[in-house]
Each structure stands twice: as structure tokens, then as C-alpha cells.
Amino acid sequence: MELMVLQLGRLQCLIVDDSPRFSDTARRLLEQQGITVVGTASNTADAVRSAAELHPDVILVDVELGAESGFDLAERLHDEAHPAAVVLISTHAEQDLADLISESPAVGFVSKSDLSSDAIRDVLRASDGTEGERVDPVSGPRGR
């Protein structure tokens, strides 16, 4: 599904982060770069509800959602059979979270400082096995 969206047009994205400032900044950045942000959520309950209502292609999930865990949310979205690809985001370095990322059902990881439409598309291509000309991926597919 992700490959078809990548080839046919704009990705629809849901941003899940407990920082309204980051969510607003990420929304502006991604929309300027050709990704449609269909909504934002700041906690697990809102994220699950929004995913079901909005049917995004990709859900960006901060690994730290205040008192909640983005890893737990990724698992819940996977268990509830949401078709969206989950991409984990964080201010922490990927190597600091590598084991947790590889154990999660997320398709990959993008550092908040590296967030861009290209980084998201690269993770989705890597998860589909259609990396093409990518030389330096932000993150590969999950380790399952």
C-alpha cells in the first residue's frame, strides 16, 4: 500500500506527539514538502481514534508521549489492524533506541532533527524493499 501511495501522490500523515509546538512545526514542514497532515494527536486514546477516523497512510509516533509510551501505541495500532505505516520519531538518537525499535511493529525511525518528507518516504521505501537509489537510509525496516 505504501508503495502505491508513494508513486501516486501525496501521503496522508497523522502526527502523534505530546508537544503542540513540535506538532505544529512538523505539520508546517511536512505540508510544505508535499505530505498532507490529516491530523495530530497528543496521547494514545486520541491517536487510536484519529487513526480509525482519518485513515492516514503513515502515522508518526513520538516514542515518549508524556506518561505514555509510543512503543506501546505502535503495538496497539498494529494489534488493531490499522493499515497505516507507523514511523517512530524521537529527539533521542536511533542507536539509543535500536533494540526497542527493532522489537516494535513500526516500519522504521526518523530522528526529529532529520524529519522531512524525504526521510519518511525513505523509511517507507525501505520497509517495502523498494529502496531504489537510497544511499544513506535514516532507518531500515523493523527487525522482525
PDB file of C-alpha atoms in Angstrom:
ATOM      1  CA  MET A   1       0.000   0.000   0.000  1.00  0.00           C
ATOM      2  CA  GLU A   2       2.729   2.495   0.894  1.00  0.00           C
ATOM      3  CA  LEU A   3       4.487   1.986  -2.421  1.00  0.00           C
ATOM      4  CA  MET A   4       1.307   2.782  -4.335  1.00  0.00           C
ATOM      5  CA  VAL A   5       0.831   5.986  -2.336  1.00  0.00           C
ATOM      6  CA  LEU A   6       4.466   6.918  -2.855  1.00  0.00           C
ATOM      7  CA  GLN A   7       4.057   6.551  -6.600  1.00  0.00           C
ATOM      8  CA  LEU A   8       0.584   8.049  -6.988  1.00  0.00           C
ATOM      9  CA  GLY A   9       0.639  11.168  -4.891  1.00  0.00           C
ATOM     10  CA  ARG A  10       0.543  12.830  -1.542  1.00  0.00           C
ATOM     11  CA  LEU A  11       0.962  10.816   1.605  1.00  0.00           C
ATOM     12  CA  GLN A  12      -1.598  11.429   4.308  1.00  0.00           C
ATOM     13  CA  CYS A  13       0.017  11.645   7.725  1.00  0.00           C
ATOM     14  CA  LEU A  14      -1.113  11.688  11.345  1.00  0.00           C
ATOM     15  CA  ILE A  15       1.349  13.192  13.835  1.00  0.00           C
ATOM     16  CA  VAL A  16       1.271  11.848  17.406  1.00  0.00           C
ATOM     17  CA  ASP A  17       3.349  13.940  19.794  1.00  0.00           C
ATOM     18  CA  ASP A  18       2.645  15.432  23.219  1.00  0.00           C
ATOM     19  CA  SER A  19       4.337  18.721  22.271  1.00  0.00           C
ATOM     20  CA  PRO A  20       1.927  21.063  20.453  1.00  0.00           C
ATOM     21  CA  ARG A  21       4.907  23.163  19.369  1.00  0.00           C
ATOM     22  CA  PHE A  22       6.609  20.205  17.694  1.00  0.00           C
ATOM     23  CA  SER A  23       3.341  19.020  16.103  1.00  0.00           C
ATOM     24  CA  ASP A  24       2.701  22.473  14.623  1.00  0.00           C
ATOM     25  CA  THR A  25       6.254  22.800  13.334  1.00  0.00           C
ATOM     26  CA  ALA A  26       6.233  19.269  11.870  1.00  0.00           C
ATOM     27  CA  ARG A  27       2.852  19.915  10.217  1.00  0.00           C
ATOM     28  CA  ARG A  28       4.096  23.077   8.509  1.00  0.00           C
ATOM     29  CA  LEU A  29       7.337  21.440   7.394  1.00  0.00           C
ATOM     30  CA  LEU A  30       5.738  18.292   6.000  1.00  0.00           C
ATOM     31  CA  GLU A  31       2.924  20.156   4.253  1.00  0.00           C
ATOM     32  CA  GLN A  32       5.481  22.451   2.593  1.00  0.00           C
ATOM     33  CA  GLN A  33       7.231  19.298   1.385  1.00  0.00           C
ATOM     34  CA  GLY A  34       4.162  17.637  -0.123  1.00  0.00           C
ATOM     35  CA  ILE A  35       2.752  15.496   2.697  1.00  0.00           C
ATOM     36  CA  THR A  36      -0.838  16.121   3.769  1.00  0.00           C
ATOM     37  CA  VAL A  37      -1.121  16.166   7.561  1.00  0.00           C
ATOM     38  CA  VAL A  38      -4.666  14.976   8.223  1.00  0.00           C
ATOM     39  CA  GLY A  39      -4.454  15.447  11.981  1.00  0.00           C
ATOM     40  CA  THR A  40      -2.485  15.481  15.184  1.00  0.00           C
ATOM     41  CA  ALA A  41      -2.912  13.699  18.495  1.00  0.00           C
ATOM     42  CA  SER A  42      -1.152  14.084  21.827  1.00  0.00           C
ATOM     43  CA  ASN A  43      -1.966  10.775  23.532  1.00  0.00           C
ATOM     44  CA  THR A  44      -2.761   7.133  22.853  1.00  0.00           C
ATOM     45  CA  ALA A  45      -6.551   7.405  23.030  1.00  0.00           C
ATOM     46  CA  ASP A  46      -6.686  10.354  20.620  1.00  0.00           C
ATOM     47  CA  ALA A  47      -4.189   8.668  18.297  1.00  0.00           C
ATOM     48  CA  VAL A  48      -6.174   5.424  18.055  1.00  0.00           C
ATOM     49  CA  ARG A  49      -9.417   7.330  17.486  1.00  0.00           C
ATOM     50  CA  SER A  50      -7.840   9.641  14.893  1.00  0.00           C
ATOM     51  CA  ALA A  51      -6.223   6.749  13.041  1.00  0.00           C
ATOM     52  CA  ALA A  52      -9.596   4.994  12.790  1.00  0.00           C
ATOM     53  CA  GLU A  53     -11.414   8.155  11.663  1.00  0.00           C
ATOM     54  CA  LEU A  54      -8.818   9.700   9.354  1.00  0.00           C
ATOM     55  CA  HIS A  55      -7.249   6.612   7.709  1.00  0.00           C
ATOM     56  CA  PRO A  56      -3.765   8.090   7.268  1.00  0.00           C
ATOM     57  CA  ASP A  57      -1.126   6.358   5.148  1.00  0.00           C
ATOM     58  CA  VAL A  58       1.548   6.946   7.778  1.00  0.00           C
ATOM     59  CA  ILE A  59       1.462   7.731  11.499  1.00  0.00           C
ATOM     60  CA  LEU A  60       4.433   9.488  13.065  1.00  0.00           C
ATOM     61  CA  VAL A  61       4.613   8.430  16.722  1.00  0.00           C
ATOM     62  CA  ASP A  62       6.873  10.075  19.289  1.00  0.00           C
ATOM     63  CA  VAL A  63       8.436   7.377  21.446  1.00  0.00           C
ATOM     64  CA  GLU A  64       7.761   9.472  24.577  1.00  0.00           C
ATOM     65  CA  LEU A  65       4.161  10.647  24.896  1.00  0.00           C
ATOM     66  CA  GLY A  66       4.307  12.167  28.357  1.00  0.00           C
ATOM     67  CA  ALA A  67       3.446   9.333  30.729  1.00  0.00           C
ATOM     68  CA  GLU A  68       2.596   7.033  27.792  1.00  0.00           C
ATOM     69  CA  SER A  69       4.875   5.049  25.508  1.00  0.00           C
ATOM     70  CA  GLY A  70       4.999   5.485  21.754  1.00  0.00           C
ATOM     71  CA  PHE A  71       6.216   1.896  21.542  1.00  0.00           C
ATOM     72  CA  ASP A  72       3.034   0.742  23.270  1.00  0.00           C
ATOM     73  CA  LEU A  73       0.971   2.871  20.886  1.00  0.00           C
ATOM     74  CA  ALA A  74       2.732   1.361  17.865  1.00  0.00           C
ATOM     75  CA  GLU A  75       1.893  -2.101  19.211  1.00  0.00           C
ATOM     76  CA  ARG A  76      -1.742  -1.123  19.821  1.00  0.00           C
ATOM     77  CA  LEU A  77      -2.150   0.307  16.323  1.00  0.00           C
ATOM     78  CA  HIS A  78      -0.660  -2.880  14.910  1.00  0.00           C
ATOM     79  CA  ASP A  79      -2.888  -5.097  17.082  1.00  0.00           C
ATOM     80  CA  GLU A  80      -5.990  -3.189  15.987  1.00  0.00           C
ATOM     81  CA  ALA A  81      -5.021  -3.798  12.355  1.00  0.00           C
ATOM     82  CA  HIS A  82      -4.700  -0.177  11.303  1.00  0.00           C
ATOM     83  CA  PRO A  83      -3.336  -0.252   7.770  1.00  0.00           C
ATOM     84  CA  ALA A  84      -1.164   2.834   8.276  1.00  0.00           C
ATOM     85  CA  ALA A  85       2.601   2.505   8.469  1.00  0.00           C
ATOM     86  CA  VAL A  86       3.920   3.622  11.860  1.00  0.00           C
ATOM     87  CA  VAL A  87       7.183   5.558  11.884  1.00  0.00           C
ATOM     88  CA  LEU A  88       8.687   6.243  15.292  1.00  0.00           C
ATOM     89  CA  ILE A  89      10.187   9.676  15.958  1.00  0.00           C
ATOM     90  CA  SER A  90      12.275  10.995  18.836  1.00  0.00           C
ATOM     91  CA  THR A  91      14.846  13.534  19.934  1.00  0.00           C
ATOM     92  CA  HIS A  92      16.913  10.558  21.136  1.00  0.00           C
ATOM     93  CA  ALA A  93      19.468   9.004  18.806  1.00  0.00           C
ATOM     94  CA  GLU A  94      18.344   5.911  16.927  1.00  0.00           C
ATOM     95  CA  GLN A  95      21.201   3.813  18.334  1.00  0.00           C
ATOM     96  CA  ASP A  96      19.953   4.569  21.869  1.00  0.00           C
ATOM     97  CA  LEU A  97      16.587   3.018  20.979  1.00  0.00           C
ATOM     98  CA  ALA A  98      17.699   0.415  18.434  1.00  0.00           C
ATOM     99  CA  ASP A  99      16.544  -2.662  20.367  1.00  0.00           C
ATOM    100  CA  LEU A 100      13.127  -1.193  21.155  1.00  0.00           C
ATOM    101  CA  ILE A 101      12.685  -0.011  17.560  1.00  0.00           C
ATOM    102  CA  SER A 102      13.581  -3.407  16.126  1.00  0.00           C
ATOM    103  CA  GLU A 103      11.165  -5.156  18.512  1.00  0.00           C
ATOM    104  CA  SER A 104       8.281  -2.833  17.628  1.00  0.00           C
ATOM    105  CA  PRO A 105       5.870  -3.225  14.713  1.00  0.00           C
ATOM    106  CA  ALA A 106       6.912   0.212  13.422  1.00  0.00           C
ATOM    107  CA  VAL A 107       8.356   0.271   9.907  1.00  0.00           C
ATOM    108  CA  GLY A 108      11.249   2.472  10.975  1.00  0.00           C
ATOM    109  CA  PHE A 109      12.556   5.508  12.810  1.00  0.00           C
ATOM    110  CA  VAL A 110      13.304   9.136  11.979  1.00  0.00           C
ATOM    111  CA  SER A 111      15.067  11.498  14.347  1.00  0.00           C
ATOM    112  CA  LYS A 112      13.028  14.655  14.945  1.00  0.00           C
ATOM    113  CA  SER A 113      16.031  16.709  13.829  1.00  0.00           C
ATOM    114  CA  ASP A 114      16.069  14.811  10.496  1.00  0.00           C
ATOM    115  CA  LEU A 115      12.308  14.903   9.920  1.00  0.00           C
ATOM    116  CA  SER A 116      11.378  15.600   6.301  1.00  0.00           C
ATOM    117  CA  SER A 117       9.111  14.183   3.643  1.00  0.00           C
ATOM    118  CA  ASP A 118      12.148  12.548   2.044  1.00  0.00           C
ATOM    119  CA  ALA A 119      13.116  10.855   5.329  1.00  0.00           C
ATOM    120  CA  ILE A 120       9.585   9.489   5.756  1.00  0.00           C
ATOM    121  CA  ARG A 121       9.426   8.288   2.154  1.00  0.00           C
ATOM    122  CA  ASP A 122      12.853   6.655   2.530  1.00  0.00           C
ATOM    123  CA  VAL A 123      11.678   4.682   5.571  1.00  0.00           C
ATOM    124  CA  LEU A 124       8.525   3.603   3.721  1.00  0.00           C
ATOM    125  CA  ARG A 125      10.532   2.530   0.658  1.00  0.00           C
ATOM    126  CA  ALA A 126      12.933   0.585   2.874  1.00  0.00           C
ATOM    127  CA  SER A 127      10.036  -1.195   4.562  1.00  0.00           C
ATOM    128  CA  ASP A 128       8.632  -2.142   1.149  1.00  0.00           C
ATOM    129  CA  GLY A 129      12.012  -3.359  -0.060  1.00  0.00           C
ATOM    130  CA  THR A 130      11.967  -0.767  -2.857  1.00  0.00           C
ATOM    131  CA  GLU A 131      14.846   1.375  -1.743  1.00  0.00           C
ATOM    132  CA  GLY A 132      15.884   2.302  -5.257  1.00  0.00           C
ATOM    133  CA  GLU A 133      18.714   4.807  -5.218  1.00  0.00           C
ATOM    134  CA  ARG A 134      18.788   5.449  -1.498  1.00  0.00           C
ATOM    135  CA  VAL A 135      22.345   5.538  -0.285  1.00  0.00           C
ATOM    136  CA  ASP A 136      22.175   6.546   3.384  1.00  0.00           C
ATOM    137  CA  PRO A 137      18.874   5.493   4.976  1.00  0.00           C
ATOM    138  CA  VAL A 138      17.604   7.214   8.081  1.00  0.00           C
ATOM    139  CA  SER A 139      16.381   3.849   9.307  1.00  0.00           C
ATOM    140  CA  GLY A 140      15.676   0.444   7.914  1.00  0.00           C
ATOM    141  CA  PRO A 141      12.623  -1.703   8.320  1.00  0.00           C
ATOM    142  CA  ARG A 142      11.792  -3.248  11.644  1.00  0.00           C
ATOM    143  CA  GLY A 143      13.895  -6.193  12.756  1.00  0.00           C
ATOM    144  CA  ARG A 144      11.140  -8.800  12.933  1.00  0.00           C
TER     145      ARG A 144
END
